Amino acid sequence: MRVVIAEDHALLRDGLTRLLGAFDFDVVAVVDNGPALLPALLEHRPDVAVLDVRLPPTFTDEGLQAAIAARTRLPGLPVLMLSQHVEPLYARELLSTPHGGIGYLLKDRVADVGDFVDAVHRVAGGGTAMDPEVISRLVARREPLAVLTAREREVLGEMAQGRSNAAIATNLGITEKAVSKHINNMLTKLDMPPSDDDNRRVLAVLAYLNA
């Protein structure tokens, strides 16, 4: 699986390269600044891009803007963004780009190797990997979610992280049948048609949160 990495911090950049290489990812390009990122993505057309939100020269949103531009020219390009802090605005901008896997994680998550590698695989496969803190901020900003019960909000948070019904059931200590019922009720309340397609379902909910 081919990967492009963009990270300005030398130690983290090297760590990401070594970590992904150890799990049989093929790191085809590594850049440390915004201007070099878009050309690298367009040239290599990776299976997934792992990008820092903030890159030189201005350390604002160069990584994010390059990702958005690349997804415009390479529809469906899977992108996993990394950030030092929770920035819901940047998460919403990324979610506004249609199709393809999307992820937004705090850099602290990289410390958990298993979770991080799983997130990269999930995004590369067209799924989502959203940090729970980002989801909480997005949910908190949406007044229409007041129609959901406390349990439905819990299920929504689990869904938005890309978890399957079985994983949600395990985490919340309920049955898969109950999870399915909560999801159907929730999507009905949010005026979204229920779907058996997990990725489509999660993206639909995230798109609603981003609206």
PDB file of C-alpha atoms in Angstrom:
ATOM      1  CA  MET A   1       0.000   0.000   0.000  1.00  0.00           C
ATOM      2  CA  ARG A   2       1.588   3.279  -1.157  1.00  0.00           C
ATOM      3  CA  VAL A   3       1.764   6.210   1.271  1.00  0.00           C
ATOM      4  CA  VAL A   4       2.758   9.876   1.089  1.00  0.00           C
ATOM      5  CA  ILE A   5       3.717  11.497   4.408  1.00  0.00           C
ATOM      6  CA  ALA A   6       3.812  15.226   5.157  1.00  0.00           C
ATOM      7  CA  GLU A   7       5.220  16.259   8.553  1.00  0.00           C
ATOM      8  CA  ASP A   8       7.580  19.122   9.422  1.00  0.00           C
ATOM      9  CA  HIS A   9       8.817  17.713  12.738  1.00  0.00           C
ATOM     10  CA  ALA A  10      11.886  15.622  11.882  1.00  0.00           C
ATOM     11  CA  LEU A  11      11.536  13.051  14.670  1.00  0.00           C
ATOM     12  CA  LEU A  12       7.841  12.443  14.060  1.00  0.00           C
ATOM     13  CA  ARG A  13       8.388  12.359  10.301  1.00  0.00           C
ATOM     14  CA  ASP A  14      11.081   9.718  10.671  1.00  0.00           C
ATOM     15  CA  GLY A  15       8.983   7.815  13.195  1.00  0.00           C
ATOM     16  CA  LEU A  16       5.971   7.706  10.893  1.00  0.00           C
ATOM     17  CA  THR A  17       8.129   6.549   7.986  1.00  0.00           C
ATOM     18  CA  ARG A  18       9.714   3.752  10.006  1.00  0.00           C
ATOM     19  CA  LEU A  19       6.436   2.718  11.635  1.00  0.00           C
ATOM     20  CA  LEU A  20       4.489   2.434   8.393  1.00  0.00           C
ATOM     21  CA  GLY A  21       7.399   0.696   6.708  1.00  0.00           C
ATOM     22  CA  ALA A  22       7.459  -1.876   9.501  1.00  0.00           C
ATOM     23  CA  PHE A  23       3.806  -2.679   8.751  1.00  0.00           C
ATOM     24  CA  ASP A  24       4.479  -3.244   5.028  1.00  0.00           C
ATOM     25  CA  PHE A  25       3.357   0.161   3.796  1.00  0.00           C
ATOM     26  CA  ASP A  26       5.390   1.518   0.877  1.00  0.00           C
ATOM     27  CA  VAL A  27       6.275   5.133   1.739  1.00  0.00           C
ATOM     28  CA  VAL A  28       6.738   6.620  -1.731  1.00  0.00           C
ATOM     29  CA  ALA A  29       7.287  10.256  -0.717  1.00  0.00           C
ATOM     30  CA  VAL A  30       7.997  12.244   2.444  1.00  0.00           C
ATOM     31  CA  VAL A  31       7.752  16.055   2.490  1.00  0.00           C
ATOM     32  CA  ASP A  32       8.192  18.646   5.224  1.00  0.00           C
ATOM     33  CA  ASN A  33       6.457  21.724   3.804  1.00  0.00           C
ATOM     34  CA  GLY A  34       3.224  22.856   2.188  1.00  0.00           C
ATOM     35  CA  PRO A  35       4.458  23.865  -1.291  1.00  0.00           C
ATOM     36  CA  ALA A  36       5.999  20.415  -1.880  1.00  0.00           C
ATOM     37  CA  LEU A  37       2.943  18.463  -0.752  1.00  0.00           C
ATOM     38  CA  LEU A  38       0.440  18.908  -3.584  1.00  0.00           C
ATOM     39  CA  PRO A  39       2.983  18.072  -6.332  1.00  0.00           C
ATOM     40  CA  ALA A  40       3.984  14.941  -4.399  1.00  0.00           C
ATOM     41  CA  LEU A  41       0.377  13.803  -4.067  1.00  0.00           C
ATOM     42  CA  LEU A  42      -0.371  14.417  -7.743  1.00  0.00           C
ATOM     43  CA  GLU A  43       2.817  12.697  -8.887  1.00  0.00           C
ATOM     44  CA  HIS A  44       2.607   9.577  -6.716  1.00  0.00           C
ATOM     45  CA  ARG A  45      -1.191   9.180  -6.407  1.00  0.00           C
ATOM     46  CA  PRO A  46      -0.844   7.235  -3.138  1.00  0.00           C
ATOM     47  CA  ASP A  47      -3.305   4.727  -1.728  1.00  0.00           C
ATOM     48  CA  VAL A  48      -3.415   6.938   1.377  1.00  0.00           C
ATOM     49  CA  ALA A  49      -1.856  10.233   2.451  1.00  0.00           C
ATOM     50  CA  VAL A  50      -0.856  10.879   6.083  1.00  0.00           C
ATOM     51  CA  LEU A  51      -0.575  14.639   6.491  1.00  0.00           C
ATOM     52  CA  ASP A  52       0.049  17.215   9.187  1.00  0.00           C
ATOM     53  CA  VAL A  53      -2.600  19.959   9.149  1.00  0.00           C
ATOM     54  CA  ARG A  54      -0.050  22.722   9.758  1.00  0.00           C
ATOM     55  CA  LEU A  55       3.102  22.861   7.636  1.00  0.00           C
ATOM     56  CA  PRO A  56       5.744  25.474   6.742  1.00  0.00           C
ATOM     57  CA  PRO A  57       5.970  28.193   5.652  1.00  0.00           C
ATOM     58  CA  THR A  58       3.078  29.701   7.639  1.00  0.00           C
ATOM     59  CA  PHE A  59       2.148  26.776   9.920  1.00  0.00           C
ATOM     60  CA  THR A  60      -1.580  27.482   9.480  1.00  0.00           C
ATOM     61  CA  ASP A  61      -3.445  25.032   7.261  1.00  0.00           C
ATOM     62  CA  GLU A  62      -1.077  24.209   4.386  1.00  0.00           C
ATOM     63  CA  GLY A  63      -1.519  20.468   4.825  1.00  0.00           C
ATOM     64  CA  LEU A  64      -5.293  20.720   4.878  1.00  0.00           C
ATOM     65  CA  GLN A  65      -5.484  22.953   1.820  1.00  0.00           C
ATOM     66  CA  ALA A  66      -3.135  20.675  -0.132  1.00  0.00           C
ATOM     67  CA  ALA A  67      -5.318  17.698   0.814  1.00  0.00           C
ATOM     68  CA  ILE A  68      -8.476  19.460  -0.351  1.00  0.00           C
ATOM     69  CA  ALA A  69      -6.825  20.527  -3.613  1.00  0.00           C
ATOM     70  CA  ALA A  70      -5.527  17.009  -4.211  1.00  0.00           C
ATOM     71  CA  ARG A  71      -8.946  15.443  -3.581  1.00  0.00           C
ATOM     72  CA  THR A  72     -10.398  17.858  -6.150  1.00  0.00           C
ATOM     73  CA  ARG A  73      -7.941  16.655  -8.791  1.00  0.00           C
ATOM     74  CA  LEU A  74      -7.765  13.051  -7.574  1.00  0.00           C
ATOM     75  CA  PRO A  75     -11.356  12.279  -6.496  1.00  0.00           C
ATOM     76  CA  GLY A  76     -11.508   9.730  -3.717  1.00  0.00           C
ATOM     77  CA  LEU A  77      -7.895  10.199  -2.565  1.00  0.00           C
ATOM     78  CA  PRO A  78      -7.839   8.792   1.009  1.00  0.00           C
ATOM     79  CA  VAL A  79      -6.470  11.347   3.488  1.00  0.00           C
ATOM     80  CA  LEU A  80      -5.603  10.951   7.162  1.00  0.00           C
ATOM     81  CA  MET A  81      -4.895  14.319   8.764  1.00  0.00           C
ATOM     82  CA  LEU A  82      -2.848  14.684  11.943  1.00  0.00           C
ATOM     83  CA  SER A  83      -3.143  17.653  14.290  1.00  0.00           C
ATOM     84  CA  GLN A  84      -1.611  18.741  17.564  1.00  0.00           C
ATOM     85  CA  HIS A  85      -4.905  20.200  18.773  1.00  0.00           C
ATOM     86  CA  VAL A  86      -8.638  19.700  18.222  1.00  0.00           C
ATOM     87  CA  GLU A  87      -9.617  22.022  15.375  1.00  0.00           C
ATOM     88  CA  PRO A  88     -13.261  21.383  14.414  1.00  0.00           C
ATOM     89  CA  LEU A  89     -13.158  23.996  11.635  1.00  0.00           C
ATOM     90  CA  TYR A  90     -10.409  22.095   9.829  1.00  0.00           C
ATOM     91  CA  ALA A  91     -12.240  18.810  10.365  1.00  0.00           C
ATOM     92  CA  ARG A  92     -15.394  20.274   8.817  1.00  0.00           C
ATOM     93  CA  GLU A  93     -13.440  21.585   5.814  1.00  0.00           C
ATOM     94  CA  LEU A  94     -11.978  18.152   5.182  1.00  0.00           C
ATOM     95  CA  LEU A  95     -15.372  16.497   5.567  1.00  0.00           C
ATOM     96  CA  SER A  96     -16.812  18.856   2.962  1.00  0.00           C
ATOM     97  CA  THR A  97     -14.786  17.077   0.263  1.00  0.00           C
ATOM     98  CA  PRO A  98     -16.857  14.187  -1.147  1.00  0.00           C
ATOM     99  CA  HIS A  99     -15.932  10.547  -1.588  1.00  0.00           C
ATOM    100  CA  GLY A 100     -12.936   8.551  -0.409  1.00  0.00           C
ATOM    101  CA  GLY A 101     -11.594   7.689   3.009  1.00  0.00           C
ATOM    102  CA  ILE A 102     -11.169  10.510   5.516  1.00  0.00           C
ATOM    103  CA  GLY A 103      -9.449  10.633   8.888  1.00  0.00           C
ATOM    104  CA  TYR A 104      -8.626  13.299  11.447  1.00  0.00           C
ATOM    105  CA  LEU A 105      -6.568  12.266  14.480  1.00  0.00           C
ATOM    106  CA  LEU A 106      -4.688  14.032  17.228  1.00  0.00           C
ATOM    107  CA  LYS A 107      -0.958  13.350  17.068  1.00  0.00           C
ATOM    108  CA  ASP A 108      -1.135  11.739  20.493  1.00  0.00           C
ATOM    109  CA  ARG A 109      -2.998   8.858  18.811  1.00  0.00           C
ATOM    110  CA  VAL A 110       0.150   7.998  16.875  1.00  0.00           C
ATOM    111  CA  ALA A 111       1.602   6.793  20.185  1.00  0.00           C
ATOM    112  CA  ASP A 112      -0.862   3.884  20.105  1.00  0.00           C
ATOM    113  CA  VAL A 113       0.654   1.914  17.242  1.00  0.00           C
ATOM    114  CA  GLY A 114      -2.213  -0.543  16.824  1.00  0.00           C
ATOM    115  CA  ASP A 115      -4.906   2.130  16.713  1.00  0.00           C
ATOM    116  CA  PHE A 116      -2.894   4.290  14.340  1.00  0.00           C
ATOM    117  CA  VAL A 117      -2.097   1.524  11.864  1.00  0.00           C
ATOM    118  CA  ASP A 118      -5.738   0.429  11.986  1.00  0.00           C
ATOM    119  CA  ALA A 119      -6.794   4.013  11.228  1.00  0.00           C
ATOM    120  CA  VAL A 120      -4.460   4.196   8.210  1.00  0.00           C
ATOM    121  CA  HIS A 121      -5.840   0.906   6.859  1.00  0.00           C
ATOM    122  CA  ARG A 122      -9.410   2.025   7.469  1.00  0.00           C
ATOM    123  CA  VAL A 123      -8.970   5.346   5.653  1.00  0.00           C
ATOM    124  CA  ALA A 124      -7.105   3.667   2.777  1.00  0.00           C
ATOM    125  CA  GLY A 125     -10.063   1.305   2.436  1.00  0.00           C
ATOM    126  CA  GLY A 126     -12.490   4.197   2.032  1.00  0.00           C
ATOM    127  CA  GLY A 127     -13.605   4.390   5.672  1.00  0.00           C
ATOM    128  CA  THR A 128     -13.314   7.021   8.361  1.00  0.00           C
ATOM    129  CA  ALA A 129     -11.082   7.488  11.397  1.00  0.00           C
ATOM    130  CA  MET A 130     -12.165  10.494  13.436  1.00  0.00           C
ATOM    131  CA  ASP A 131     -10.700  11.341  16.820  1.00  0.00           C
ATOM    132  CA  PRO A 132     -13.353  11.080  19.571  1.00  0.00           C
ATOM    133  CA  GLU A 133     -12.517  14.600  20.776  1.00  0.00           C
ATOM    134  CA  VAL A 134     -13.146  16.016  17.305  1.00  0.00           C
ATOM    135  CA  ILE A 135     -16.459  14.161  17.110  1.00  0.00           C
ATOM    136  CA  SER A 136     -17.471  15.507  20.521  1.00  0.00           C
ATOM    137  CA  ARG A 137     -16.780  19.076  19.385  1.00  0.00           C
ATOM    138  CA  LEU A 138     -18.745  18.601  16.165  1.00  0.00           C
ATOM    139  CA  VAL A 139     -21.666  17.009  17.988  1.00  0.00           C
ATOM    140  CA  ALA A 140     -21.712  19.786  20.565  1.00  0.00           C
ATOM    141  CA  ARG A 141     -22.085  22.388  17.814  1.00  0.00           C
ATOM    142  CA  ARG A 142     -25.170  20.758  16.293  1.00  0.00           C
ATOM    143  CA  GLU A 143     -28.414  21.803  17.979  1.00  0.00           C
ATOM    144  CA  PRO A 144     -30.553  19.438  15.823  1.00  0.00           C
ATOM    145  CA  LEU A 145     -28.873  16.544  17.586  1.00  0.00           C
ATOM    146  CA  ALA A 146     -30.962  17.449  20.608  1.00  0.00           C
ATOM    147  CA  VAL A 147     -33.588  15.138  19.098  1.00  0.00           C
ATOM    148  CA  LEU A 148     -31.332  12.166  19.842  1.00  0.00           C
ATOM    149  CA  THR A 149     -31.378  10.217  23.077  1.00  0.00           C
ATOM    150  CA  ALA A 150     -28.235   9.925  25.195  1.00  0.00           C
ATOM    151  CA  ARG A 151     -27.715   6.358  23.952  1.00  0.00           C
ATOM    152  CA  GLU A 152     -28.174   7.416  20.326  1.00  0.00           C
ATOM    153  CA  ARG A 153     -25.528  10.092  20.829  1.00  0.00           C
ATOM    154  CA  GLU A 154     -23.169   7.439  22.180  1.00  0.00           C
ATOM    155  CA  VAL A 155     -23.825   5.247  19.145  1.00  0.00           C
ATOM    156  CA  LEU A 156     -23.300   8.254  16.865  1.00  0.00           C
ATOM    157  CA  GLY A 157     -19.882   8.890  18.414  1.00  0.00           C
ATOM    158  CA  GLU A 158     -18.915   5.245  17.936  1.00  0.00           C
ATOM    159  CA  MET A 159     -20.174   5.253  14.340  1.00  0.00           C
ATOM    160  CA  ALA A 160     -18.265   8.417  13.522  1.00  0.00           C
ATOM    161  CA  GLN A 161     -15.049   6.741  14.610  1.00  0.00           C
ATOM    162  CA  GLY A 162     -15.659   4.089  11.935  1.00  0.00           C
ATOM    163  CA  ARG A 163     -16.564   1.225  14.258  1.00  0.00           C
ATOM    164  CA  SER A 164     -18.699  -1.706  13.114  1.00  0.00           C
ATOM    165  CA  ASN A 165     -21.975  -2.625  14.787  1.00  0.00           C
ATOM    166  CA  ALA A 166     -20.224  -5.490  16.564  1.00  0.00           C
ATOM    167  CA  ALA A 167     -17.516  -3.200  17.921  1.00  0.00           C
ATOM    168  CA  ILE A 168     -20.097  -0.635  19.032  1.00  0.00           C
ATOM    169  CA  ALA A 169     -22.069  -3.342  20.825  1.00  0.00           C
ATOM    170  CA  THR A 170     -18.949  -4.508  22.659  1.00  0.00           C
ATOM    171  CA  ASN A 171     -17.881  -0.997  23.662  1.00  0.00           C
ATOM    172  CA  LEU A 172     -21.324   0.005  24.922  1.00  0.00           C
ATOM    173  CA  GLY A 173     -22.234  -3.350  26.457  1.00  0.00           C
ATOM    174  CA  ILE A 174     -25.377  -3.870  24.378  1.00  0.00           C
ATOM    175  CA  THR A 175     -26.444  -6.295  21.650  1.00  0.00           C
ATOM    176  CA  GLU A 176     -25.827  -5.830  17.944  1.00  0.00           C
ATOM    177  CA  LYS A 177     -29.590  -5.872  17.448  1.00  0.00           C
ATOM    178  CA  ALA A 178     -29.903  -2.937  19.835  1.00  0.00           C
ATOM    179  CA  VAL A 179     -27.151  -1.084  17.988  1.00  0.00           C
ATOM    180  CA  SER A 180     -28.924  -1.584  14.671  1.00  0.00           C
ATOM    181  CA  LYS A 181     -32.168  -0.325  16.183  1.00  0.00           C
ATOM    182  CA  HIS A 182     -30.487   2.790  17.606  1.00  0.00           C
ATOM    183  CA  ILE A 183     -28.830   3.532  14.264  1.00  0.00           C
ATOM    184  CA  ASN A 184     -32.071   3.187  12.313  1.00  0.00           C
ATOM    185  CA  ASN A 185     -33.901   5.408  14.811  1.00  0.00           C
ATOM    186  CA  MET A 186     -31.109   7.953  14.744  1.00  0.00           C
ATOM    187  CA  LEU A 187     -30.908   8.186  10.961  1.00  0.00           C
ATOM    188  CA  THR A 188     -34.679   8.500  10.784  1.00  0.00           C
ATOM    189  CA  LYS A 189     -34.600  11.404  13.235  1.00  0.00           C
ATOM    190  CA  LEU A 190     -31.796  13.048  11.247  1.00  0.00           C
ATOM    191  CA  ASP A 191     -33.801  12.577   8.044  1.00  0.00           C
ATOM    192  CA  MET A 192     -31.288  10.158   6.519  1.00  0.00           C
ATOM    193  CA  PRO A 193     -32.235   6.831   4.949  1.00  0.00           C
ATOM    194  CA  PRO A 194     -30.868   3.798   6.838  1.00  0.00           C
ATOM    195  CA  SER A 195     -28.155   1.879   4.987  1.00  0.00           C
ATOM    196  CA  ASP A 196     -26.359  -1.437   5.441  1.00  0.00           C
ATOM    197  CA  ASP A 197     -23.225   0.163   3.980  1.00  0.00           C
ATOM    198  CA  ASP A 198     -21.159   1.032   7.073  1.00  0.00           C
ATOM    199  CA  ASN A 199     -18.853   3.501   5.291  1.00  0.00           C
ATOM    200  CA  ARG A 200     -21.721   5.261   3.543  1.00  0.00           C
ATOM    201  CA  ARG A 201     -23.600   5.405   6.833  1.00  0.00           C
ATOM    202  CA  VAL A 202     -20.696   6.969   8.734  1.00  0.00           C
ATOM    203  CA  LEU A 203     -19.916   9.463   5.994  1.00  0.00           C
ATOM    204  CA  ALA A 204     -23.570  10.483   5.872  1.00  0.00           C
ATOM    205  CA  VAL A 205     -23.626  11.208   9.593  1.00  0.00           C
ATOM    206  CA  LEU A 206     -20.318  13.076   9.452  1.00  0.00           C
ATOM    207  CA  ALA A 207     -21.598  15.119   6.519  1.00  0.00           C
ATOM    208  CA  TYR A 208     -24.640  16.025   8.593  1.00  0.00           C
ATOM    209  CA  LEU A 209     -22.448  17.078  11.506  1.00  0.00           C
ATOM    210  CA  ASN A 210     -20.425  19.210   9.088  1.00  0.00           C
ATOM    211  CA  ALA A 211     -23.463  20.980   7.604  1.00  0.00           C
TER     212      ALA A 211
END
